[in-house]
Short mmCIF file of C-alpha atoms in Angstrom, two decimals:
data_model
loop_
_atom_site.label_atom_id
_atom_site.label_comp_id
_atom_site.label_asym_id
_atom_site.label_seq_id
_atom_site.Cartn_x
_atom_site.Cartn_y
_atom_site.Cartn_z
CA UNK A 1 -43.97 3.23 -84.60
CA UNK A 2 -44.15 6.92 -83.77
CA UNK A 3 -45.52 9.42 -86.27
CA UNK A 4 -42.91 10.58 -88.75
CA UNK A 5 -40.45 7.80 -87.96
CA UNK A 6 -39.04 5.42 -90.58
CA UNK A 7 -38.38 1.71 -90.20
CA UNK A 8 -35.73 -0.34 -91.97
CA UNK A 9 -36.65 -3.98 -92.51
CA UNK A 10 -33.84 -6.56 -92.28
CA UNK A 11 -34.60 -9.89 -93.96
CA UNK A 12 -32.63 -12.84 -92.58
CA UNK A 13 -33.37 -15.59 -95.08
CA UNK A 14 -32.83 -19.11 -93.77
CA UNK A 15 -32.61 -20.42 -97.31
CA UNK A 16 -28.97 -19.27 -97.34
CA UNK A 17 -28.16 -18.20 -93.75
CA UNK A 18 -27.59 -20.44 -90.72
CA UNK A 19 -29.84 -20.81 -87.69
CA UNK A 20 -27.32 -20.00 -84.96
CA UNK A 21 -25.34 -17.25 -83.20
CA UNK A 22 -24.08 -16.03 -86.61
CA UNK A 23 -27.31 -14.04 -86.79
CA UNK A 24 -25.73 -11.56 -84.35
CA UNK A 25 -23.50 -10.20 -87.12
CA UNK A 26 -26.47 -9.76 -89.45
CA UNK A 27 -28.38 -7.91 -86.73
CA UNK A 28 -25.67 -5.32 -86.03
CA UNK A 29 -24.98 -4.85 -89.75
CA UNK A 30 -28.70 -4.23 -90.26
CA UNK A 31 -28.55 -1.66 -87.46
CA UNK A 32 -25.68 0.08 -89.25
CA UNK A 33 -27.75 0.11 -92.45
CA UNK A 34 -30.61 1.65 -90.44
CA UNK A 35 -28.35 4.47 -89.29
CA UNK A 36 -27.06 5.10 -92.80
CA UNK A 37 -30.64 5.14 -94.15
CA UNK A 38 -31.57 7.64 -91.41
CA UNK A 39 -34.28 5.38 -90.09
CA UNK A 40 -35.23 5.56 -86.44
CA UNK A 41 -36.30 1.94 -86.03
CA UNK A 42 -35.28 -1.55 -87.14
CA UNK A 43 -37.62 -4.47 -87.81
CA UNK A 44 -35.96 -7.87 -88.19
CA UNK A 45 -37.64 -10.54 -90.30
CA UNK A 46 -36.90 -14.28 -90.28
CA UNK A 47 -37.72 -15.88 -93.63
CA UNK A 48 -38.11 -19.71 -93.66
CA UNK A 49 -36.33 -21.72 -96.29
CA UNK A 50 -38.21 -23.85 -98.74
CA UNK A 51 -38.95 -27.27 -97.28
CA UNK A 52 -38.45 -27.60 -93.52
CA UNK A 53 -37.70 -23.91 -92.93
CA UNK A 54 -33.94 -24.09 -92.42
CA UNK A 55 -30.77 -24.20 -94.51
CA UNK A 56 -29.96 -27.65 -95.91
CA UNK A 57 -26.58 -28.01 -94.22
CA UNK A 58 -27.95 -27.59 -90.69
CA UNK A 59 -26.78 -30.77 -88.94
CA UNK A 60 -29.34 -30.69 -86.12
CA UNK A 61 -32.71 -32.43 -85.83
CA UNK A 62 -35.81 -30.40 -86.71
CA UNK A 63 -36.96 -29.92 -83.11
CA UNK A 64 -33.47 -28.69 -82.19
CA UNK A 65 -33.56 -26.20 -85.07
CA UNK A 66 -36.90 -24.88 -83.91
CA UNK A 67 -35.62 -24.61 -80.33
CA UNK A 68 -32.62 -22.56 -81.49
CA UNK A 69 -34.88 -20.28 -83.51
CA UNK A 70 -36.95 -19.50 -80.41
CA UNK A 71 -34.15 -19.45 -77.83
CA UNK A 72 -31.13 -18.06 -79.72
CA UNK A 73 -32.23 -16.25 -82.85
CA UNK A 74 -35.29 -14.39 -81.63
CA UNK A 75 -33.82 -13.17 -78.29
CA UNK A 76 -30.82 -11.68 -80.15
CA UNK A 77 -33.21 -9.05 -81.52
CA UNK A 78 -33.63 -7.68 -77.99
CA UNK A 79 -29.89 -6.89 -77.82
CA UNK A 80 -30.18 -4.39 -80.69
CA UNK A 81 -31.61 -1.30 -79.01
CA UNK A 82 -33.16 0.12 -82.19
CA UNK A 83 -35.05 -3.11 -82.95
CA UNK A 84 -38.69 -2.33 -82.21
CA UNK A 85 -40.22 -5.23 -84.10
CA UNK A 86 -39.59 -8.80 -85.18
CA UNK A 87 -41.49 -11.08 -87.53
CA UNK A 88 -41.05 -14.84 -87.88
CA UNK A 89 -42.63 -15.56 -91.24
CA UNK A 90 -44.51 -18.82 -91.56
CA UNK A 91 -44.11 -18.85 -95.34
CA UNK A 92 -41.89 -17.24 -97.95
CA UNK A 93 -45.02 -15.66 -99.42
CA UNK A 94 -45.48 -13.75 -96.16
CA UNK A 95 -41.95 -12.39 -96.58
CA UNK A 96 -42.77 -11.24 -100.11
CA UNK A 97 -45.71 -9.25 -98.78
CA UNK A 98 -43.57 -7.64 -96.08
CA UNK A 99 -40.78 -6.80 -98.54
CA UNK A 100 -43.20 -5.23 -100.99
CA UNK A 101 -44.60 -3.02 -98.24
CA UNK A 102 -41.17 -2.07 -96.86
CA UNK A 103 -39.46 -1.25 -100.17
CA UNK A 104 -37.09 0.52 -100.59
CA UNK A 105 -36.10 0.48 -96.89
CA UNK A 106 -34.77 -3.10 -97.04
CA UNK A 107 -31.60 -4.79 -95.84
CA UNK A 108 -29.59 -6.44 -97.33
CA UNK A 109 -29.61 -4.20 -100.37
CA UNK A 110 -31.19 -5.98 -103.33
CA UNK A 111 -32.93 -8.62 -101.21
CA UNK A 112 -35.96 -10.37 -102.67
CA UNK A 113 -37.51 -13.73 -101.85
CA UNK A 114 -36.22 -15.02 -105.19
CA UNK A 115 -32.79 -13.48 -104.57
CA UNK A 116 -31.92 -14.30 -100.93
CA UNK A 117 -28.70 -12.73 -99.68
CA UNK A 118 -26.13 -14.67 -97.67
CA UNK A 119 -24.85 -12.31 -95.00
CA UNK A 120 -23.56 -13.69 -91.71
CA UNK A 121 -19.75 -13.93 -91.90
CA UNK A 122 -17.06 -11.98 -90.09
CA UNK A 123 -15.78 -10.92 -93.52
CA UNK A 124 -18.81 -8.60 -93.73
CA UNK A 125 -17.82 -6.97 -90.43
CA UNK A 126 -14.19 -6.69 -91.57
CA UNK A 127 -15.24 -4.94 -94.78
CA UNK A 128 -17.45 -2.45 -92.94
CA UNK A 129 -14.83 -1.46 -90.40
CA UNK A 130 -12.09 -1.28 -93.06
CA UNK A 131 -14.28 1.23 -94.91
CA UNK A 132 -14.14 3.60 -91.96
CA UNK A 133 -17.61 2.84 -90.60
CA UNK A 134 -18.61 2.52 -86.96
CA UNK A 135 -20.43 -0.73 -86.24
CA UNK A 136 -23.16 -0.42 -83.57
CA UNK A 137 -22.59 -2.43 -80.42
CA UNK A 138 -24.92 -4.93 -78.82
CA UNK A 139 -26.32 -3.97 -75.44
CA UNK A 140 -27.78 -6.17 -72.73
CA UNK A 141 -31.38 -5.43 -71.77
CA UNK A 142 -32.16 -3.46 -68.60
CA UNK A 143 -34.11 -6.16 -66.80
CA UNK A 144 -31.49 -8.81 -67.57
CA UNK A 145 -28.82 -6.54 -66.08
CA UNK A 146 -30.89 -6.11 -62.91
CA UNK A 147 -31.22 -9.87 -62.51
CA UNK A 148 -27.52 -10.45 -63.14
CA UNK A 149 -26.35 -7.68 -60.81
CA UNK A 150 -28.55 -9.13 -58.06
CA UNK A 151 -27.15 -12.62 -58.69
CA UNK A 152 -23.55 -11.34 -58.52
CA UNK A 153 -24.16 -9.24 -55.41
CA UNK A 154 -25.48 -12.31 -53.59
CA UNK A 155 -22.44 -14.46 -54.43
CA UNK A 156 -19.33 -12.49 -55.32
CA UNK A 157 -18.78 -10.53 -52.07
CA UNK A 158 -16.80 -7.89 -53.95
CA UNK A 159 -14.69 -10.38 -55.90
CA UNK A 160 -14.11 -10.09 -59.63
CA UNK A 161 -16.31 -12.41 -61.69
CA UNK A 162 -14.47 -14.59 -64.22
CA UNK A 163 -16.92 -16.35 -66.51
CA UNK A 164 -15.82 -19.67 -67.96
CA UNK A 165 -18.00 -20.87 -70.83
CA UNK A 166 -17.52 -24.51 -71.76
CA UNK A 167 -18.13 -26.15 -75.12
CA UNK A 168 -19.17 -29.79 -74.59
CA UNK A 169 -20.89 -30.74 -77.83
CA UNK A 170 -21.22 -34.11 -79.50
CA UNK A 171 -20.05 -32.93 -82.93
CA UNK A 172 -16.60 -31.59 -83.84
CA UNK A 173 -15.40 -32.72 -80.43
CA UNK A 174 -11.90 -31.47 -81.18
CA UNK A 175 -13.34 -27.97 -80.71
CA UNK A 176 -14.61 -28.76 -77.23
CA UNK A 177 -13.19 -27.25 -74.06
CA UNK A 178 -10.49 -29.17 -72.21
CA UNK A 179 -12.64 -29.39 -69.10
CA UNK A 180 -9.94 -30.70 -66.74
CA UNK A 181 -7.63 -27.84 -67.72
CA UNK A 182 -10.37 -25.26 -67.18
CA UNK A 183 -11.19 -26.66 -63.73
CA UNK A 184 -7.50 -26.71 -62.82
CA UNK A 185 -7.34 -23.07 -63.89
CA UNK A 186 -10.42 -22.22 -61.81
CA UNK A 187 -8.78 -23.80 -58.74
CA UNK A 188 -5.58 -21.84 -59.42
CA UNK A 189 -7.38 -18.48 -59.27
CA UNK A 190 -6.98 -16.52 -56.04
CA UNK A 191 -10.36 -17.15 -54.36
CA UNK A 192 -10.06 -13.93 -52.34
CA UNK A 193 -9.87 -11.82 -55.52
CA UNK A 194 -11.82 -13.80 -58.09
CA UNK A 195 -14.95 -15.91 -58.35
CA UNK A 196 -14.89 -18.25 -61.35
CA UNK A 197 -18.38 -19.00 -62.64
CA UNK A 198 -18.87 -22.06 -64.83
CA UNK A 199 -21.37 -21.90 -67.71
CA UNK A 200 -21.70 -25.39 -69.08
CA UNK A 201 -22.88 -26.21 -72.58
CA UNK A 202 -26.66 -26.04 -72.89
CA UNK A 203 -26.89 -29.75 -73.78
CA UNK A 204 -24.72 -30.73 -70.80
CA UNK A 205 -26.82 -29.09 -68.08
CA UNK A 206 -29.60 -31.62 -68.61
CA UNK A 207 -27.33 -34.62 -68.04
CA UNK A 208 -26.68 -36.34 -64.72
CA UNK A 209 -24.74 -33.80 -62.57
CA UNK A 210 -21.00 -34.38 -62.79
CA UNK A 211 -19.34 -34.22 -59.35
CA UNK A 212 -16.17 -32.68 -60.81
CA UNK A 213 -18.08 -29.38 -60.97
CA UNK A 214 -19.44 -29.49 -57.41
CA UNK A 215 -16.74 -27.27 -55.89
CA UNK A 216 -17.46 -24.42 -58.33
CA UNK A 217 -20.18 -21.85 -58.72
CA UNK A 218 -22.28 -22.71 -61.76
CA UNK A 219 -24.86 -20.62 -63.56
CA UNK A 220 -27.08 -22.94 -65.67
CA UNK A 221 -29.81 -20.29 -66.03
CA UNK A 222 -27.47 -18.29 -68.27
CA UNK A 223 -27.14 -21.25 -70.63
CA UNK A 224 -30.92 -21.28 -71.10
CA UNK A 225 -31.65 -17.56 -71.40
CA UNK A 226 -29.79 -15.53 -74.00
CA UNK A 227 -30.67 -12.15 -72.48
CA UNK A 228 -29.20 -13.25 -69.16
CA UNK A 229 -26.12 -14.64 -70.90
CA UNK A 230 -25.49 -11.36 -72.73
CA UNK A 231 -25.91 -9.36 -69.52
CA UNK A 232 -23.58 -11.67 -67.59
CA UNK A 233 -20.87 -11.33 -70.23
CA UNK A 234 -21.32 -7.56 -70.22
CA UNK A 235 -20.69 -7.14 -66.47
CA UNK A 236 -18.13 -9.93 -65.83
CA UNK A 237 -14.61 -8.73 -65.18
CA UNK A 238 -13.34 -11.17 -67.81
CA UNK A 239 -15.01 -13.77 -70.02
CA UNK A 240 -13.02 -16.83 -71.10
CA UNK A 241 -13.98 -19.54 -73.58
CA UNK A 242 -12.94 -21.49 -76.64
CA UNK A 243 -14.17 -20.51 -80.08
CA UNK A 244 -17.91 -21.22 -80.20
CA UNK A 245 -21.24 -19.50 -80.77
CA UNK A 246 -21.58 -17.46 -77.55
CA UNK A 247 -18.35 -15.57 -78.32
CA UNK A 248 -20.45 -13.48 -80.73
CA UNK A 249 -22.19 -11.89 -77.71
CA UNK A 250 -18.80 -10.71 -76.43
CA UNK A 251 -17.08 -9.87 -79.71
CA UNK A 252 -19.91 -7.56 -80.83
CA UNK A 253 -20.39 -5.80 -77.49
CA UNK A 254 -17.90 -3.04 -76.65
CA UNK A 255 -18.47 -3.62 -72.93
CA UNK A 256 -17.62 -7.34 -72.85
CA UNK A 257 -13.96 -8.22 -72.14
CA UNK A 258 -12.88 -11.65 -73.37
CA UNK A 259 -10.12 -14.12 -74.08
CA UNK A 260 -10.99 -16.64 -76.78
CA UNK A 261 -8.82 -19.75 -77.08
CA UNK A 262 -8.65 -22.44 -79.73
CA UNK A 263 -8.95 -20.13 -82.73
CA UNK A 264 -7.77 -23.22 -84.59
CA UNK A 265 -7.71 -26.46 -82.58
CA UNK A 266 -4.39 -28.29 -82.51
CA UNK A 267 -6.19 -31.19 -84.20
CA UNK A 268 -6.67 -28.93 -87.23
CA UNK A 269 -3.05 -27.76 -87.30
CA UNK A 270 -2.34 -29.14 -90.77
CA UNK A 271 -5.27 -27.14 -92.20
CA UNK A 272 -4.51 -23.92 -90.34
CA UNK A 273 -3.90 -21.03 -92.73
CA UNK A 274 -0.51 -19.38 -92.38
CA UNK A 275 -2.06 -15.94 -92.71
CA UNK A 276 -4.31 -16.13 -89.64
CA UNK A 277 -8.10 -16.11 -89.74
CA UNK A 278 -8.09 -14.46 -93.14
CA UNK A 279 -11.81 -14.82 -93.86
CA UNK A 280 -12.47 -12.59 -90.84
CA UNK A 281 -9.78 -10.04 -91.71
CA UNK A 282 -7.60 -11.32 -88.88
CA UNK A 283 -3.84 -11.32 -89.57
CA UNK A 284 -1.52 -14.02 -88.24
CA UNK A 285 -1.69 -14.25 -84.44
CA UNK A 286 -3.98 -11.21 -84.51
CA UNK A 287 -7.44 -10.23 -83.34
CA UNK A 288 -10.75 -9.20 -84.89
CA UNK A 289 -10.44 -5.85 -86.68
CA UNK A 290 -13.12 -4.31 -84.44
CA UNK A 291 -11.82 -5.66 -81.12
CA UNK A 292 -11.05 -3.35 -78.23
CA UNK A 293 -7.89 -3.67 -76.12
CA UNK A 294 -9.80 -5.90 -73.67
CA UNK A 295 -10.98 -8.33 -76.35
CA UNK A 296 -8.31 -10.78 -77.46
CA UNK A 297 -7.78 -14.01 -79.38
CA UNK A 298 -5.33 -16.52 -77.89
CA UNK A 299 -3.78 -18.60 -80.68
CA UNK A 300 -3.27 -21.67 -78.51
CA UNK A 301 -5.38 -24.56 -77.36
CA UNK A 302 -6.91 -24.24 -73.90
CA UNK A 303 -4.16 -26.00 -71.96
CA UNK A 304 -3.74 -24.94 -68.33
CA UNK A 305 -0.46 -23.11 -68.95
CA UNK A 306 -2.01 -21.10 -71.79
CA UNK A 307 -5.07 -20.28 -69.67
CA UNK A 308 -2.92 -19.15 -66.76
CA UNK A 309 -0.44 -17.05 -68.73
CA UNK A 310 -3.05 -15.39 -70.93
CA UNK A 311 -5.24 -14.60 -67.94
CA UNK A 312 -2.33 -13.08 -66.03
CA UNK A 313 -1.35 -10.92 -69.00
CA UNK A 314 -4.92 -9.69 -69.53
CA UNK A 315 -5.49 -8.93 -65.84
CA UNK A 316 -2.26 -6.95 -65.76
CA UNK A 317 -3.38 -5.00 -68.82
CA UNK A 318 -6.86 -4.32 -67.42
CA UNK A 319 -5.40 -3.12 -64.12
CA UNK A 320 -2.87 -0.79 -65.74
CA UNK A 321 -5.05 0.60 -68.54
CA UNK A 322 -8.34 1.23 -66.75
CA UNK A 323 -9.08 4.57 -68.42
CA UNK A 324 -8.40 3.22 -71.92
CA UNK A 325 -10.57 0.14 -71.35
CA UNK A 326 -13.42 2.06 -69.72
CA UNK A 327 -13.42 4.59 -72.54
CA UNK A 328 -13.84 1.79 -75.07
CA UNK A 329 -16.51 0.06 -73.01
CA UNK A 330 -18.63 3.20 -73.00
CA UNK A 331 -18.67 3.44 -76.79
CA UNK A 332 -22.05 2.82 -78.41
CA UNK A 333 -20.31 1.69 -81.60
CA UNK A 334 -16.99 0.10 -82.51
CA UNK A 335 -14.57 2.62 -84.02
CA UNK A 336 -13.11 1.90 -87.49
CA UNK A 337 -10.28 -0.62 -87.41
CA UNK A 338 -6.68 0.45 -87.03
CA UNK A 339 -5.61 -2.36 -89.37
CA UNK A 340 -4.78 -0.91 -92.78
CA UNK A 341 -7.64 -1.50 -95.28
CA UNK A 342 -5.07 -2.77 -97.79
CA UNK A 343 -4.08 -5.52 -95.36
CA UNK A 344 -7.69 -6.60 -94.85
CA UNK A 345 -8.25 -6.61 -98.63
CA UNK A 346 -5.41 -9.08 -99.06
CA UNK A 347 -6.72 -11.30 -96.28
CA UNK A 348 -10.22 -11.35 -97.74
CA UNK A 349 -9.04 -11.95 -101.30
CA UNK A 350 -6.83 -14.78 -100.07
CA UNK A 351 -9.88 -16.47 -98.54
CA UNK A 352 -12.08 -15.91 -101.63
CA UNK A 353 -14.22 -13.21 -99.99
CA UNK A 354 -14.20 -11.21 -103.21
CA UNK A 355 -17.47 -9.37 -102.74
CA UNK A 356 -16.36 -8.03 -99.37
CA UNK A 357 -12.91 -7.15 -100.73
CA UNK A 358 -14.55 -5.18 -103.54
CA UNK A 359 -16.31 -2.98 -100.98
CA UNK A 360 -12.96 -2.00 -99.51
CA UNK A 361 -11.36 -1.47 -102.93
CA UNK A 362 -14.21 0.87 -103.85
CA UNK A 363 -13.72 2.71 -100.55
CA UNK A 364 -9.98 3.03 -101.26
CA UNK A 365 -10.75 4.37 -104.71
CA UNK A 366 -13.22 6.93 -103.37
CA UNK A 367 -10.68 8.06 -100.78
CA UNK A 368 -7.92 8.40 -103.39
CA UNK A 369 -5.76 5.63 -101.89
CA UNK A 370 -6.38 2.82 -104.36
CA UNK A 371 -3.77 3.70 -106.97
CA UNK A 372 -0.99 3.80 -104.39
CA UNK A 373 -2.14 0.46 -102.99
CA UNK A 374 -2.21 -1.15 -106.43
CA UNK A 375 1.28 0.12 -107.20
CA UNK A 376 2.46 -1.54 -103.98
CA UNK A 377 0.75 -4.78 -105.03
CA UNK A 378 2.35 -4.53 -108.46
CA UNK A 379 5.77 -4.08 -106.88
CA UNK A 380 5.18 -7.13 -104.66
CA UNK A 381 4.35 -9.26 -107.69
CA UNK A 382 7.42 -7.95 -109.54
CA UNK A 383 9.65 -8.92 -106.63
CA UNK A 384 8.10 -12.37 -106.34
CA UNK A 385 8.55 -13.08 -110.04
CA UNK A 386 12.15 -11.87 -109.98
CA UNK A 387 13.27 -13.52 -106.74
CA UNK A 388 11.21 -16.71 -106.65
CA UNK A 389 9.61 -17.46 -110.01
CA UNK A 390 8.64 -20.95 -108.85
CA UNK A 391 6.41 -19.55 -106.11
CA UNK A 392 3.47 -18.88 -108.39
CA UNK A 393 0.76 -19.81 -105.92
CA UNK A 394 1.80 -16.88 -103.71
CA UNK A 395 0.82 -14.57 -106.56
CA UNK A 396 -2.80 -15.61 -106.97
CA UNK A 397 -4.33 -13.35 -104.32
CA UNK A 398 -2.17 -10.42 -105.48
CA UNK A 399 -3.27 -10.89 -109.07
CA UNK A 400 -6.89 -11.32 -108.09
CA UNK A 401 -6.76 -8.06 -106.17
CA UNK A 402 -5.57 -6.32 -109.31
CA UNK A 403 -8.29 -7.95 -111.41
CA UNK A 404 -10.98 -6.91 -108.95
CA UNK A 405 -9.61 -3.36 -109.05
CA UNK A 406 -9.55 -3.20 -112.82
CA UNK A 407 -12.72 -1.08 -113.14
CA UNK A 408 -10.80 1.79 -111.55
CA UNK A 409 -7.22 1.17 -112.63
CA UNK A 410 -7.08 -0.96 -115.77
CA UNK A 411 -3.64 0.36 -116.69
CA UNK A 412 -1.97 -1.08 -113.60
CA UNK A 413 -3.46 -4.51 -114.25
CA UNK A 414 -2.53 -4.52 -117.96
CA UNK A 415 1.02 -3.40 -117.28
CA UNK A 416 1.55 -6.06 -114.62
CA UNK A 417 0.02 -8.86 -116.72
CA UNK A 418 2.28 -8.04 -119.62
CA UNK A 419 5.28 -7.89 -117.33
CA UNK A 420 4.40 -11.20 -115.70
CA UNK A 421 4.20 -12.95 -119.07
CA UNK A 422 7.30 -11.31 -120.52
CA UNK A 423 9.91 -11.29 -117.76
CA UNK A 424 12.44 -13.97 -116.97
CA UNK A 425 11.22 -17.50 -116.48
CA UNK A 426 7.61 -16.42 -116.83
CA UNK A 427 8.06 -16.10 -120.60
CA UNK A 428 8.42 -19.87 -120.94
CA UNK A 429 6.38 -21.03 -117.95
CA UNK A 430 2.77 -21.96 -118.85
CA UNK A 431 1.95 -22.25 -115.16
CA UNK A 432 1.84 -18.46 -114.96
CA UNK A 433 -0.86 -18.48 -117.58
CA UNK A 434 -2.75 -21.10 -115.57
CA UNK A 435 -2.39 -18.82 -112.56
CA UNK A 436 -3.83 -15.88 -114.48
CA UNK A 437 -6.64 -18.12 -115.68
CA UNK A 438 -7.40 -19.17 -112.10
CA UNK A 439 -7.47 -15.57 -110.93
CA UNK A 440 -9.75 -14.48 -113.76
CA UNK A 441 -12.05 -17.44 -113.15
CA UNK A 442 -12.30 -16.53 -109.47
CA UNK A 443 -13.16 -12.95 -110.45
CA UNK A 444 -15.89 -14.17 -112.81
CA UNK A 445 -14.06 -13.25 -116.04
CA UNK A 446 -14.75 -16.56 -117.79
CA UNK A 447 -13.79 -15.59 -121.33
CA UNK A 448 -10.39 -14.24 -120.26
CA UNK A 449 -9.82 -17.25 -118.01
CA UNK A 450 -10.49 -19.56 -120.97
CA UNK A 451 -8.02 -17.60 -123.10
CA UNK A 452 -5.26 -17.97 -120.53
CA UNK A 453 -5.95 -21.70 -120.04
CA UNK A 454 -5.76 -22.26 -123.82
CA UNK A 455 -2.43 -20.40 -123.95
CA UNK A 456 -1.09 -22.60 -121.16
CA UNK A 457 -2.21 -25.82 -122.86
CA UNK A 458 -0.73 -24.71 -126.16
CA UNK A 459 2.61 -24.24 -124.42
CA UNK A 460 2.34 -27.50 -122.46
CA UNK A 461 -0.45 -30.00 -123.34
CA UNK A 462 0.57 -32.13 -120.36
CA UNK A 463 -0.96 -29.78 -117.76
CA UNK A 464 -3.83 -32.25 -117.51
CA UNK A 465 -5.86 -30.62 -114.71
CA UNK A 466 -6.11 -27.41 -116.73
CA UNK A 467 -8.29 -29.27 -119.23
CA UNK A 468 -10.76 -29.93 -116.44
CA UNK A 469 -10.78 -26.25 -115.42
CA UNK A 470 -11.28 -25.33 -119.05
CA UNK A 471 -14.11 -27.83 -119.45
CA UNK A 472 -15.92 -26.50 -116.39
CA UNK A 473 -15.77 -22.93 -117.71
CA UNK A 474 -17.03 -24.05 -121.11
CA UNK A 475 -19.94 -25.75 -119.35
CA UNK A 476 -20.75 -22.56 -117.47
CA UNK A 477 -21.00 -20.53 -120.67
CA UNK A 478 -22.98 -23.27 -122.45
CA UNK A 479 -20.24 -24.40 -124.85
CA UNK A 480 -20.86 -28.11 -124.26
CA UNK A 481 -18.99 -29.42 -127.33
CA UNK A 482 -15.85 -27.59 -126.24
CA UNK A 483 -16.36 -28.80 -122.66
CA UNK A 484 -16.60 -32.41 -123.83
CA UNK A 485 -13.47 -32.02 -125.90
CA UNK A 486 -11.54 -30.59 -122.93
CA UNK A 487 -12.69 -33.36 -120.59
CA UNK A 488 -11.80 -36.03 -123.17
CA UNK A 489 -8.29 -34.58 -123.44
CA UNK A 490 -7.95 -34.91 -119.68
CA UNK A 491 -9.06 -38.56 -119.83
CA UNK A 492 -6.74 -39.39 -122.72
CA UNK A 493 -3.87 -37.87 -120.73
CA UNK A 494 -4.46 -40.23 -117.83
CA UNK A 495 -6.92 -38.43 -115.54
CA UNK A 496 -9.41 -41.10 -114.43
CA UNK A 497 -11.68 -39.61 -111.77
CA UNK A 498 -15.29 -40.44 -111.01
CA UNK A 499 -16.36 -36.81 -111.03
CA UNK A 500 -14.79 -36.29 -114.46
CA UNK A 501 -16.60 -39.32 -115.89
CA UNK A 502 -19.85 -38.05 -114.38
CA UNK A 503 -19.40 -34.73 -116.17
CA UNK A 504 -18.83 -36.52 -119.45
CA UNK A 505 -21.86 -38.75 -118.87
CA UNK A 506 -24.08 -35.73 -118.40
CA UNK A 507 -22.76 -33.87 -121.45
CA UNK A 508 -23.04 -36.77 -123.90
CA UNK A 509 -26.53 -37.53 -122.57
CA UNK A 510 -27.57 -33.97 -123.38
CA UNK A 511 -26.44 -34.42 -126.96
CA UNK A 512 -28.46 -37.64 -127.18
CA UNK A 513 -25.77 -40.32 -127.03
CA UNK A 514 -27.25 -42.56 -124.35
CA UNK A 515 -24.89 -45.47 -125.06
CA UNK A 516 -21.82 -43.28 -124.49
CA UNK A 517 -23.47 -41.74 -121.43
CA UNK A 518 -24.01 -45.18 -119.88
CA UNK A 519 -20.37 -46.05 -120.58
CA UNK A 520 -19.14 -42.98 -118.72
CA UNK A 521 -21.60 -43.58 -115.87
CA UNK A 522 -20.21 -47.10 -115.42
CA UNK A 523 -16.66 -45.73 -115.42
CA UNK A 524 -17.69 -43.14 -112.83
CA UNK A 525 -19.10 -45.87 -110.55
CA UNK A 526 -15.79 -47.76 -110.49
CA UNK A 527 -13.37 -44.82 -110.45
CA UNK A 528 -12.15 -42.91 -107.39
CA UNK A 529 -13.79 -39.56 -106.76
#
């Protein structure tokens, strides 16, 4: 570190964060924090979880986790140009020592070993760009670019490189690439203009060579070296793949053009949200809020016809908008999104990304735009209540937005709540009170949520599931007698679930009634969960 420079330390804690390509988002967000803190350098720190060092839900074997740490996580640091140091802590105590020495220049804000911060989702990126900030771009390393440019010069003969990255994993196979369709697409390409280059899944390159790939140029080295992979994506004329980890290297690099298919696999159609990829701030059939014009989602599975038509459309665009694309590719940071912040707020609230939504609401308040936005939300709720009073579930995200905004505009929230409970069918419909209880519970307002649930049950004692919601809130605030009473009402009204009996078993055990606890435990063992 040069004299007079300052270093921001970014702590990526594997107690709560995954060991995979998601780290890319943390790294660029840490770089943004470095810029805002007016630090010249970034030092990224990997903090092991308690136990085996990685988050509990990691489905891979220990040796695979350690491989990914060395071959995915650590090399990502090299793609952040301001990152001059990296530490892989062997213990959490080592992280404590580093954090104490780095304070207060620490990211994420408020991080301590005892208070690890989960920060790896696209919702974080959406919130940053919606707040008018410029997110720094990844950049391939100089030596990797030299290697890749040499490789291309030896093989392409002036043709445009089209990278095809395949997903061929053994888990969640429905997300895998349709290999036959991709190879059919590669054959369809005009070989005088384009050179398709196949990048197989890292696991697949160690298997017995499959002759179906023999006619194509393959680049297995890229699958094993992340710096080479990032450089190859940066210089390829177009990168094509299904949704999987390596897309992060394209999506967070202004230079890398891409088409990403299978945003939601057809096999998941019944679970696909109507509103798009809301947790990433992506509207229906839309794209990432930070994406350039050469970086697109394709909301179809990777069938040949979709590959061909999407490719043709993108090539036409790239050929006719060269100045626009090149201008974006030269940017060192992604410009703020053109999607309205109010739209992203609604998407994030609808996917329970409340903390990220709050950042945007605060930004809207500081910029003087929040009141207008809330009035629009209020009008939307009014119209929904008047025109379709049965559609109460549509209101939850709108109401939650108003609750989250209450610190700045309490009056709007109070006026709307009163209107909702006084107008038309809402006056006699306890489900609206349940809805308000749900929204308050999601916002962390437990006491108010309890009040609304009690109002709903007073109006209609047969809303059985509300007793369970009420009991859970009572448990959270330590009112165990009230929780037991609520759960017992649910049971007496016909709700016979294993999880409910387990809750009752725990509560009565705490008050010393072991006989009753055993009874509920036996009921839990035989009931459906």
